Coordinates of C-alpha atoms and ligand atoms in Angstrom, one line a residue:
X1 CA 0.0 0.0 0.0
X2 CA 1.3 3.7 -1.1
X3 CA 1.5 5.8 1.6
X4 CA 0.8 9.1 1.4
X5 CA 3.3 12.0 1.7
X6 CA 1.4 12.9 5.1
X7 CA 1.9 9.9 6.7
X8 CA 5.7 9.1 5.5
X9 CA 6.6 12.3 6.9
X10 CA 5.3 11.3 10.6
X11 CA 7.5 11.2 13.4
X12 CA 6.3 8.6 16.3
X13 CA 6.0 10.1 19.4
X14 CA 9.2 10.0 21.3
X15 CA 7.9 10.3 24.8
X16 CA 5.3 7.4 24.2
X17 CA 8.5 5.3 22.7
X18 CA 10.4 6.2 25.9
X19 CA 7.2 4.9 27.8
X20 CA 6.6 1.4 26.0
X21 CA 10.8 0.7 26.4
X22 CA 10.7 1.6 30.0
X23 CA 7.2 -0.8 30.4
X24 CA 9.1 -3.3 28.3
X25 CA 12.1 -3.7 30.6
X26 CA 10.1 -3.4 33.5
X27 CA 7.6 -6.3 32.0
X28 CA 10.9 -8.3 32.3
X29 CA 11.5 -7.8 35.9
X30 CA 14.2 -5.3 36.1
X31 CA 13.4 -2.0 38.3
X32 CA 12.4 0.4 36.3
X33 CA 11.8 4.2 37.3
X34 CA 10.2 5.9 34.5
X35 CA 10.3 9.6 34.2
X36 CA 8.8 9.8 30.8
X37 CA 5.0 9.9 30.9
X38 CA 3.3 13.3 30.9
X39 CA 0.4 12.4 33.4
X40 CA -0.2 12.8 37.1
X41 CA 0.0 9.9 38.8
X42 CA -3.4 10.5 40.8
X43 CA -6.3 9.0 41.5
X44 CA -9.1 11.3 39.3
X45 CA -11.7 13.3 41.8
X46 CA -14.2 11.6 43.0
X47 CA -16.7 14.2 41.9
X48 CA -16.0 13.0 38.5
X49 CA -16.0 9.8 39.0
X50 CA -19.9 9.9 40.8
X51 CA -21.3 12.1 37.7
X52 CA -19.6 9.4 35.4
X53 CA -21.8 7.0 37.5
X54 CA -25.1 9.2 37.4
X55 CA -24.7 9.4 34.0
X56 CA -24.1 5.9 32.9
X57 CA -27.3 5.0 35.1
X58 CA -29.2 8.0 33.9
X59 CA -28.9 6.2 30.4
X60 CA -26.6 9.3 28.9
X61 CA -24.7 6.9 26.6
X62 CA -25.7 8.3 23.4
X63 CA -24.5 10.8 20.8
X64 CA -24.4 14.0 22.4
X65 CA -24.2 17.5 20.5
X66 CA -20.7 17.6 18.4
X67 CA -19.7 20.6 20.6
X68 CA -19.9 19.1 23.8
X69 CA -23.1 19.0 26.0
X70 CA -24.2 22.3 27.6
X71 CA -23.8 21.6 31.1
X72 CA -19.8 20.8 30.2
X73 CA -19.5 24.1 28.0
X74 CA -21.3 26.3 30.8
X75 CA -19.2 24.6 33.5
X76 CA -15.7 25.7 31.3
X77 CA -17.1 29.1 31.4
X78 CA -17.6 28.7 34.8
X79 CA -14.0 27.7 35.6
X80 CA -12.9 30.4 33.1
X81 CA -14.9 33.7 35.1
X82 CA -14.0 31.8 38.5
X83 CA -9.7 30.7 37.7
X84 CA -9.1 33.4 34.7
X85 CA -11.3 35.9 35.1
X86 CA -12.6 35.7 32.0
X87 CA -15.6 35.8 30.4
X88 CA -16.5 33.3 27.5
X89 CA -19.8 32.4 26.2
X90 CA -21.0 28.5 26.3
X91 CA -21.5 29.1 22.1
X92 CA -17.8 30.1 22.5
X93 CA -16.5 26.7 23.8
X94 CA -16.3 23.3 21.7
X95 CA -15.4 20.3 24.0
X96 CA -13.2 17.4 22.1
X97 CA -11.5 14.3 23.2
X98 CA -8.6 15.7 24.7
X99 CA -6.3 18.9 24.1
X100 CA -4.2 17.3 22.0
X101 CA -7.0 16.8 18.8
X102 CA -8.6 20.1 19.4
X103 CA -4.8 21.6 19.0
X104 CA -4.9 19.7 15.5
X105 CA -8.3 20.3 14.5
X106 CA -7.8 24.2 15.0
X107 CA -4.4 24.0 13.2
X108 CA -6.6 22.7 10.1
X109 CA -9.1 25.4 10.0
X110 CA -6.3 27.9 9.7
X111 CA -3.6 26.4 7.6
X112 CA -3.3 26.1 3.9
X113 CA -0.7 24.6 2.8
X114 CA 2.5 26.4 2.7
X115 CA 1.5 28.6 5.4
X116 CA 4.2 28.8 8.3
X117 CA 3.2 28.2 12.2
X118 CA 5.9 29.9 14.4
X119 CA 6.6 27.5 17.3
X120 CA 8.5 28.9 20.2
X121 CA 10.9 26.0 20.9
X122 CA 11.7 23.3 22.7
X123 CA 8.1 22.3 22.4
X124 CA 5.5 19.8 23.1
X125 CA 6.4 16.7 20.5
X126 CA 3.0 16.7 19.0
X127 CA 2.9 20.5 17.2
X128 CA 5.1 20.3 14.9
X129 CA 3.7 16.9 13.6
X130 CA 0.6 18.2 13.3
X131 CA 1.7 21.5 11.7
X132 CA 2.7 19.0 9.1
X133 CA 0.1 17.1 8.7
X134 CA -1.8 20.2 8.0
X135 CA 0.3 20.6 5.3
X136 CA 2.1 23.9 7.0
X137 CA 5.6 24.8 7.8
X138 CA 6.9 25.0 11.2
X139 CA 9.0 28.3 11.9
X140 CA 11.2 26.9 15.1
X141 CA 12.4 29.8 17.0
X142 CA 14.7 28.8 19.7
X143 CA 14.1 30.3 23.5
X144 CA 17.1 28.2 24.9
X145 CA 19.2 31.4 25.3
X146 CA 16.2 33.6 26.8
X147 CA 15.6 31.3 29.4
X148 CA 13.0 29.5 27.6
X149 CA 11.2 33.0 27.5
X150 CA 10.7 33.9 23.7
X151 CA 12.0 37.6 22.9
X152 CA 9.5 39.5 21.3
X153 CA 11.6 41.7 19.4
X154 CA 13.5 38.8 18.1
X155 CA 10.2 36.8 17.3
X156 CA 8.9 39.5 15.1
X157 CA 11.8 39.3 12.5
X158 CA 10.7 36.0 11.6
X159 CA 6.9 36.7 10.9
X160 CA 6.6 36.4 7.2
X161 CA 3.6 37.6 5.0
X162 CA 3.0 33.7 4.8
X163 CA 2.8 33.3 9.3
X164 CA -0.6 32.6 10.2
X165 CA -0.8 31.6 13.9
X166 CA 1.6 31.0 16.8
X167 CA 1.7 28.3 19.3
X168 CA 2.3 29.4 22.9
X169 CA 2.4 27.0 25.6
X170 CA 2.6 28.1 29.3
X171 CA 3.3 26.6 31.6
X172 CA 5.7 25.2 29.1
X173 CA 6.0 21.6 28.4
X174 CA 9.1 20.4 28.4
X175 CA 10.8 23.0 29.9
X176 CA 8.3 24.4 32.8
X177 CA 9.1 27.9 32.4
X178 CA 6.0 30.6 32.5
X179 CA 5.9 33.4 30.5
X180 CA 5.8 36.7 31.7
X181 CA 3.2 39.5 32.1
X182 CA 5.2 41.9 29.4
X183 CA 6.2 38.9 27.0
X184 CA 2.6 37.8 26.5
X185 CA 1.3 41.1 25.9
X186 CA 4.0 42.2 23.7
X187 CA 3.1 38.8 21.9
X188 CA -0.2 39.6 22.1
X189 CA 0.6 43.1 20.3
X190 CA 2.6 41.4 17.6
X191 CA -0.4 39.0 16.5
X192 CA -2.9 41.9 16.6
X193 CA -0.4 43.9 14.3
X194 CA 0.1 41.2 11.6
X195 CA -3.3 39.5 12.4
X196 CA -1.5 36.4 13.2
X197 CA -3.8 33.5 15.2
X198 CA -2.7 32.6 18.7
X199 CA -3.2 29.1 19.5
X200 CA -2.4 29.5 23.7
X201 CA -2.3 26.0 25.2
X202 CA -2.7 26.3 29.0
X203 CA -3.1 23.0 29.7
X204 CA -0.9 23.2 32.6
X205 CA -2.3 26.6 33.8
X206 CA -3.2 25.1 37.4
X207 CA 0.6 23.5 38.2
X208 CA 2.5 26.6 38.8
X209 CA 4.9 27.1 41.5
X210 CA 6.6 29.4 44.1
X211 CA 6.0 32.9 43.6
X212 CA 5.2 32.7 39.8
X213 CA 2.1 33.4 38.3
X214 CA 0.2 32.1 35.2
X215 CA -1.4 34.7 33.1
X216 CA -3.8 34.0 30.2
X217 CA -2.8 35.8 27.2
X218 CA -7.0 37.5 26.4
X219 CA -6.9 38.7 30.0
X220 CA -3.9 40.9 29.4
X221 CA -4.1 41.8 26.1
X222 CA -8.5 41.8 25.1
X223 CA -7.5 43.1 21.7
X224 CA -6.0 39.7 21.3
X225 CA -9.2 38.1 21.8
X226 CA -10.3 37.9 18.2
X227 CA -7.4 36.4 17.2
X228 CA -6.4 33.3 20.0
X229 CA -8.4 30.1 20.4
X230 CA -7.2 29.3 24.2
X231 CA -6.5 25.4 25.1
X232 CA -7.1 24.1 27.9
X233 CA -8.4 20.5 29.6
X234 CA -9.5 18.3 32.3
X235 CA -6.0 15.8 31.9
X236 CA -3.5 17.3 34.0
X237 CA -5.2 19.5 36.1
X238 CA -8.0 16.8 37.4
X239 CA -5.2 13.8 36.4
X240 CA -8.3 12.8 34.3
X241 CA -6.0 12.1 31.3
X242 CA -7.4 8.6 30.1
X243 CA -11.1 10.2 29.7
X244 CA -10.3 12.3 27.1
X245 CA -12.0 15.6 27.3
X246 CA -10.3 19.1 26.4
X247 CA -11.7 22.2 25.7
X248 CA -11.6 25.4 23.2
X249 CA -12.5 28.8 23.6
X250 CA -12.8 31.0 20.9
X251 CA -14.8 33.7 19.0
X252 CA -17.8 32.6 18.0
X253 CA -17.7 32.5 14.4
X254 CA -14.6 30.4 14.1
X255 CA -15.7 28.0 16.9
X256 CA -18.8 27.0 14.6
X257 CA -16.2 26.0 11.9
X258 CA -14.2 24.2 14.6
X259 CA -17.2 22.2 15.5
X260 CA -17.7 21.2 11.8
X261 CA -15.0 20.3 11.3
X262 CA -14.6 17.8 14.3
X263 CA -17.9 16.7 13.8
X264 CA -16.7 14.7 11.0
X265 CA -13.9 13.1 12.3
X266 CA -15.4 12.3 16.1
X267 CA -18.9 13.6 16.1
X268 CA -18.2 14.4 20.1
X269 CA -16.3 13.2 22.9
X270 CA -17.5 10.0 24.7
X271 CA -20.9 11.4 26.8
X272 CA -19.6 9.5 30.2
X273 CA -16.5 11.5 29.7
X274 CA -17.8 15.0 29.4
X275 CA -20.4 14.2 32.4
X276 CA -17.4 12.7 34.4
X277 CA -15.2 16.4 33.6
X278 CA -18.7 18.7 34.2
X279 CA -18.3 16.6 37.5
X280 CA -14.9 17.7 37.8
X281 CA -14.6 21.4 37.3
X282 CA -17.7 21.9 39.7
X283 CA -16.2 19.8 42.3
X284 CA -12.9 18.7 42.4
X285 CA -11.0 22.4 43.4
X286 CA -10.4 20.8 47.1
X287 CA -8.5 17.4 44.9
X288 CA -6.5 20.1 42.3
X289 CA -5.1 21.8 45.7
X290 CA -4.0 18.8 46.9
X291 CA -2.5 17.3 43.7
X292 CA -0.7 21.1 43.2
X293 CA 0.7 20.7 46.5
X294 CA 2.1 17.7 46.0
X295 CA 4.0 18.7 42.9
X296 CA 5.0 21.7 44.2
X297 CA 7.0 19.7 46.7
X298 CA 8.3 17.2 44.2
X299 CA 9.3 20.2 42.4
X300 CA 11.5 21.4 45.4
X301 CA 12.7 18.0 45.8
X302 CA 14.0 16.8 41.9
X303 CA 15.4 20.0 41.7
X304 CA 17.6 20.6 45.0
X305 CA 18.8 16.6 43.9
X306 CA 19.7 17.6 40.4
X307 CA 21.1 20.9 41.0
X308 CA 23.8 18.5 43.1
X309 CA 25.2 16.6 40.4
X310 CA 27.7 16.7 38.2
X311 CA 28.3 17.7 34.6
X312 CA 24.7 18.7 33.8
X313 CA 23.2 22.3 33.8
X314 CA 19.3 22.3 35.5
X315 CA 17.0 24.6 34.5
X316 CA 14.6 25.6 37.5
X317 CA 11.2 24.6 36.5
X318 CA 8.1 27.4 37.5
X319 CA 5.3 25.3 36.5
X320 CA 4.2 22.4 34.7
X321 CA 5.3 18.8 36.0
X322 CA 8.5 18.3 34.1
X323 CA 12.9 18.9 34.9
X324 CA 14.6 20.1 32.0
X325 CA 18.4 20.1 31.8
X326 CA 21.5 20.4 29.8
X327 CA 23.6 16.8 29.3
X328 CA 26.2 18.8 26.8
X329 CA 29.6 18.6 28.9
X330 CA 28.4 14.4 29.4
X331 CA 29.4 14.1 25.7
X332 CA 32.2 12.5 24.7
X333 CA 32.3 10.3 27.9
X334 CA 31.7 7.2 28.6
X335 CA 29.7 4.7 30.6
X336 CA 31.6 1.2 30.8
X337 CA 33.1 2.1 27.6
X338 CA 30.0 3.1 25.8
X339 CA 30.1 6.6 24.6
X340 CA 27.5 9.6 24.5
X341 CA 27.5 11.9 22.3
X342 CA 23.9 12.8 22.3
X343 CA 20.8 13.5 24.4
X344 CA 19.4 10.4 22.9
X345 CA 22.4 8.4 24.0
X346 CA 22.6 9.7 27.1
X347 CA 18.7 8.6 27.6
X348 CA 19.4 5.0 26.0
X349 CA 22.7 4.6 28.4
X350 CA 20.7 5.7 31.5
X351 CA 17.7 3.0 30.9
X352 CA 20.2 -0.1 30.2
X353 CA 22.3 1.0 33.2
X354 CA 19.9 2.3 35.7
X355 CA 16.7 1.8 34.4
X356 CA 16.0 5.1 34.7
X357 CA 13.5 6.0 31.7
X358 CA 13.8 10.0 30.5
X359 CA 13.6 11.8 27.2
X360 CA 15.8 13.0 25.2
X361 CA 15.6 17.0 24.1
X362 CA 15.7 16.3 20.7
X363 CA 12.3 14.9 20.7
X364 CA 11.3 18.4 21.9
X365 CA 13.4 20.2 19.1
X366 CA 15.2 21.1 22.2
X367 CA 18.7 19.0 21.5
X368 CA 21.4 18.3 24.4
X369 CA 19.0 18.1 27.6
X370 CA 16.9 15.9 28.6
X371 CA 13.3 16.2 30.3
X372 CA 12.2 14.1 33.1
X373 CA 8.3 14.3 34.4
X374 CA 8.1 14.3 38.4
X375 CA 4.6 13.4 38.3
X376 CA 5.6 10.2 40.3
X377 CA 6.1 9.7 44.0
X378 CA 9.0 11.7 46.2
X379 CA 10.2 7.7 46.7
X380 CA 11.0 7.2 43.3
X381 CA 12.0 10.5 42.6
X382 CA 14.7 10.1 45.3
X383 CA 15.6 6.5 44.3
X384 CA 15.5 7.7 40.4
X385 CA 17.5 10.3 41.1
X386 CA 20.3 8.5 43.8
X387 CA 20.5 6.3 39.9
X388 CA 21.0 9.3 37.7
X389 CA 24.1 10.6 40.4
X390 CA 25.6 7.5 40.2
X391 CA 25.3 7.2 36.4
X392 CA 26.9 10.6 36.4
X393 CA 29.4 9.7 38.8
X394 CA 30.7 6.8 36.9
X395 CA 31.3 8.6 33.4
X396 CA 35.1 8.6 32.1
Ligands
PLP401 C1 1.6 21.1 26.1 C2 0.5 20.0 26.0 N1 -0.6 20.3 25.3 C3 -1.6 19.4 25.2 C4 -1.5 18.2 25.7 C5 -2.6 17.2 25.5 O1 -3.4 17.0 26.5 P1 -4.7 16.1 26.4 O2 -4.5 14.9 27.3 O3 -5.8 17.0 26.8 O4 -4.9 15.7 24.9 C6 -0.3 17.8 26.4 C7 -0.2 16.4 26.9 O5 0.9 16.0 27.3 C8 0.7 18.8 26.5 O6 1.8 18.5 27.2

């Protein structure tokens, strides 16, 4: 069978590759650690777990609405005047199975082909593959030396007559910075000016730590809200990431095109689900405090360990789940006579010799560091990270 160009040029997700090695080895009996995953490691709240009951029992198990059922879509608006302090209409929201479809299915109502996305990097794995199977270009522009903070100034000299959206993601997966109050708006001022699209995925908005603050890119800039579709979802904020529910917020007129379009390919997301995350945003705050907490303090914790080990360079997260840091000066040693002279050998050495699963930077077009999620316990974070020492200790 002839594939098409589309699906040749497909790069399989690194982080879920990480994952199935890591389960693989561990399916074997040795003792693995895996920091790859990008999901909390909770339990989801038990408000959304009794409204996925109710519903099941209160026969809601057909087809709902291709935009999501109205209690769900008044329930994000909700959450949005009550966490934001913003205002969105229900008709402004379309519910899909997840962030991660909604993200593509947005990128296909704006691109044609040829038309270039500008993608702050490192980045989520997942954009750029789906910038490409929209047939558009992906316009990398590196933050590594900006602390992972894009410069506007800089950013502006490569918007072409052909850029027609940018992808912001804060907190930032993989590196967990958080972008600032006068970066966003300047940002914000940018898109307005060349009447660029702003696809801001918050996804991690809740997981934010110490003194900084997440700040939603319509809030500071309304002239901005024509232009940005915000992303957002009940996966890592409720740790409700196997049910599958994300949500959109938009204008109005383009959110009726996004619903078209997605009801073709999914006609809505599964009814349990979106009862189960109604359930969740109108009852779970006391669980998201906890689960915040608890990050927060595995934050402190993977950091102070990595910030005492040799030969690598750690960024200090401000939100998100996720350690980011430089492997660079490992290169060109060894590990019982093995060499590294990458971020994906370093990742490939650590598994065989520690079991320690991570992943590499490159799968984030971020090359030379490697990110590792702490959404795991303080136990295995310790233990994982007593390993990595060692490892490092033990290069030649
Ligand atoms: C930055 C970012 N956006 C979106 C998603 C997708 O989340 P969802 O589970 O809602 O599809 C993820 C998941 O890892 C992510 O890291």
């Amino acid at each position: 069978m002839e594939l098409s160009q589309r699906a040749k040029r497909l790069a399989p997700s690194a982080t879920l590759a990480v994952t199935a090695k890591a389960k693989e080895l561990k399916a074997q009996g040795k003792p693995v650690i895996a920091f790859g995953a990008g999901e909390p490691d909770f339990d989801s709240p038990n408000s959304a777990v009794e409204a996925a009951y109710a519903a099941i029992k209160a026969g809601h198990t057909h087809y709902t609405v291709s935009n999501g059922i109205p209690e769900l879509r008044k329930a994000v608006c909700e959450y949005y005047e009550r966490q934001i302090g913003l205002k969105y209409d229900p008709a402004e929201v379309v519910i899909d199975s997840g962030a991660k479809p909604l993200l593509y299915e947005v990128l296909a109502c704006l691109i044609n082909p040829g038309d270039e996305v500008i993608v702050p990097t490192p980045a989520w794995v997942s954009y750029v593959e789906q910038i490409h199977l929209c047939d558009g270009v992906t316009v990398e522009f590196d933050t590594t030396k900006t602390d992972y903070i894009p410069d506007p100034k800089q950013l502006e000299k490569v918007i072409t007559p052909k850029t027609k959206c940018i992808m912001l993601n804060t907190p930032n997966n993989p590196t967990g910075a958080v972008y600032d109050v006068a970066t966003l708006k300047a940002i914000a001022a940018l898109a307005v000016k060349h009447k660029i699209a702003i696809l801001y995925d918050e996804i991690y908005e809740r997981m934010i730590y110490g003194d900084a603050k997440h700040e939603n890119i319509v809030s500071l800039y309304p002239e901005a809200r024509d232009f940005t579709i915000l992303i957002n979802g009940v996966s890592k904020a409720f740790a409700m990431t196997g049910w599958r529910i994300g949500y959109a917020l938009g204008p109005k007129e383009f959110m009726k095109v996004l619903n078209d379009l997605k009801g073709h390919i999914n006609t809505n997301a599964t009814s349990i689900a979106q009862y189960a995350a109604t359930g969740a945003l109108q009852g779970a705050e006391a669980d998201v405090q906890i689960m915040v907490k608890a990050f927060a303090s595995r934050r402190e914790l993977i950091t102070k360990l990595l910030q005492a080990m040799p030969h690598i360079t750690v960024f200090e997260p401000k939100g998100a789940f996720y350690a980011w840091f430089n492997v660079e000066k490992t290169f060109g040693k060894s590990w019982e006579g093995k060499k590294i002279t990458s971020d994906s050998d370093f990742c490939a050495l650590l598994l065989e010799a520690k079991y320690i699963g991570a992943v590499p930077g490159s799968a984030f077009m971020g090359p030379g560091n490697v990110r590792l999620s702490y959404a795991c316990s303080e136990e295995d974070i310790t233990q994982g990270m007593k390993r990595l020492h060692e490892f490092l200790d033990e290069l030649k």
